[in-house]
Amino acid sequence: MGVTDRIRQAPVLWAFLVFMVSYSYARAATLPVDSVDVLYHRYDGGGMVIDGPVVLARKSVGPQVSVTGQYYVDAVSAASVDVLATASAYTEERTEYTVGVDYLYDRSIMSLGFTNSSENDFDANTVYFTVSQEFFGGMSTVTLGYAEGWDEVGRIGNDNFSEDADRRNFQFGVSQVLTRNTLVGLDLEVVTDEGYLQNPYRQNRYLDPDDATSFLYQPERYPETRTSTSVAARAIYHLPFRASIRGEYRYFSDTWGIKAHTVELGYVHALNERWTLEGSVRYYSQGEADFYSDLFPYENSQTHLARDKEMSSLSGTTLGTGAVYEWKQTSLPGIKRLQFSLLLDWLNFDYDNFRDVTASGSYLPGEEPLYSFDALVTRASVILEY
Amino acid sequence: MRKLTMIMPLLLAMVLSATAGCSSVKPWVKPYERDRLADPIMSLSRHGKADSYMHHVYQARESARGAEGGSGGGCGCN
C-alpha cells in the first residue's frame, strides 16, 4: 500500500519540479523547424525479418506551437529460436501512430504527445510530457520527462485471454557545453512496470522426472512489478578538422537482478561540405535475472520462472557504418535543407546461459550448444526541412 | 529504487532553484564561438527517427532500457 502510494505520488512531485524549473529559468531554445522525416528500416537476423516505413511530419502553427504526426509500421516474419522451439513460424504487423504538440512559452518548450501501438495480440497506449529549457546563456539544457503507458496483452487462439500492464517513465537529462569543441550530457531514467509483464507465448523447460534424457515445458511466470534505473554519460568532441568523435556509457539495473553495461564509440568524418561518413562500435553486456534458468530441475521449482533469452546473461557487439549527404540552402522551391542517409549496422549476440534446443544432433538436456546469432540492420532515410 | 522516484524530484528542485540565483555565472563559450557546436556532425541524434529506431531494436533484444538520450541534447546553438 505504502509503496503503491509513493509510486502514485511521484508524478505530482515531477510536476512540481517541472514548475520550479520553469519558474526559475526563463531562457530557452526555439521550436524545431518544419520537416518531414521518412525512414525505411529493415532488421534481418536470428530467424526474424522486420521491415517497414516510418513517416514523421512536423508543422508549426504560429510562432509558439508546432505539431507532429508519425506513422510507423513493423512487418514481422518470425522464425526465431524461441518460436521454433515450441510453435511455428508466423507473420504479423505492428502499426504505431503518434501525435504531439510542442509549445514555446516564455522561451521554454513543453511537449505533450500520445502514441498508440497495435498488433493482433497487443495494444499499447502512451501519454508523454516533457519540458526542455536552456539556461546559462544557452550553455546548459535541462530536459525533464514523464510518460505513462497502458498495455493490453492478448493471445492468439484464446479470445478469453486479456491481461493489463502499466508503465511509468521518469526522465531527467542535462547537456552542457564545456568548450567551443566539447559537449557533454548526462541522462537518468527510471521506469516502473506493474501487471502482466511476461510474453504469453514463451515457455521455460525443466528436466523430465521420468526420463533424464529429455525435458518438458511449462508456462513462464514473472513478478508483477519491475523497476529499472538507467544512468548514461555522453561526450562529443569536434576535432581540429571537420570531424567529431563521441563516447557513451550507460549503466542499468533493475529489481529483477539484471545489471547491464553499454559502451559506444563513434566517429563522423566530413569529406566535403555535403558528404559525411561515419563509423561506430557498441558493446553491451548484462547479467541474468534472479529467476532465470535455461533448465529448471523440476516442475514449478520456484515462484518465478523465466527462460526468455533476453533475461539470460549475454553480450552483444554492434559495428555500424553510414554515409550522409546533406544539402543546405537548396535551390529547390520551398525546401530549405535536405539530408539523405544510408546506415548499416551488424549486430552479434552471444548468450552465456541460453542453449539452442533446435540445434541438430543428439544432446542431453543442458548440454546443447549455447545460442548466438547475428543480424543486419539497414536504415535509409530522407529528412526534408521546409 | 522506489525511494529514488520520490527523493530525486525534490532534490533536483532544490538544486536547480538554488542555482537560479547564480546570475553572476556568465557563459564562458560565447554565442559567436559556437560554430563548431552547431555543426550537424556534433549532434548526438542527427539521424532523427533512424536513431530512435535503433533504440527500439536494442530494447527488444536486451533487458536494459532507458536513458538513450533521445529527449536530451541541445548545444545552445539556436
Coordinates of C-alpha atoms in Angstrom, one line a residue, chain A residues 39 90 112 166 245 272 357 371:
Chain A
L39 CA 12.7 6.2 -42.9
Y90 CA 4.3 -16.7 -38.2
L112 CA 2.8 16.7 -25.0
D166 CA 1.0 -0.3 -16.8
I245 CA 34.3 11.7 -32.0
N272 CA 33.4 17.9 -48.0
V357 CA 17.3 -26.7 -28.3
Y371 CA 22.9 -19.9 -28.7

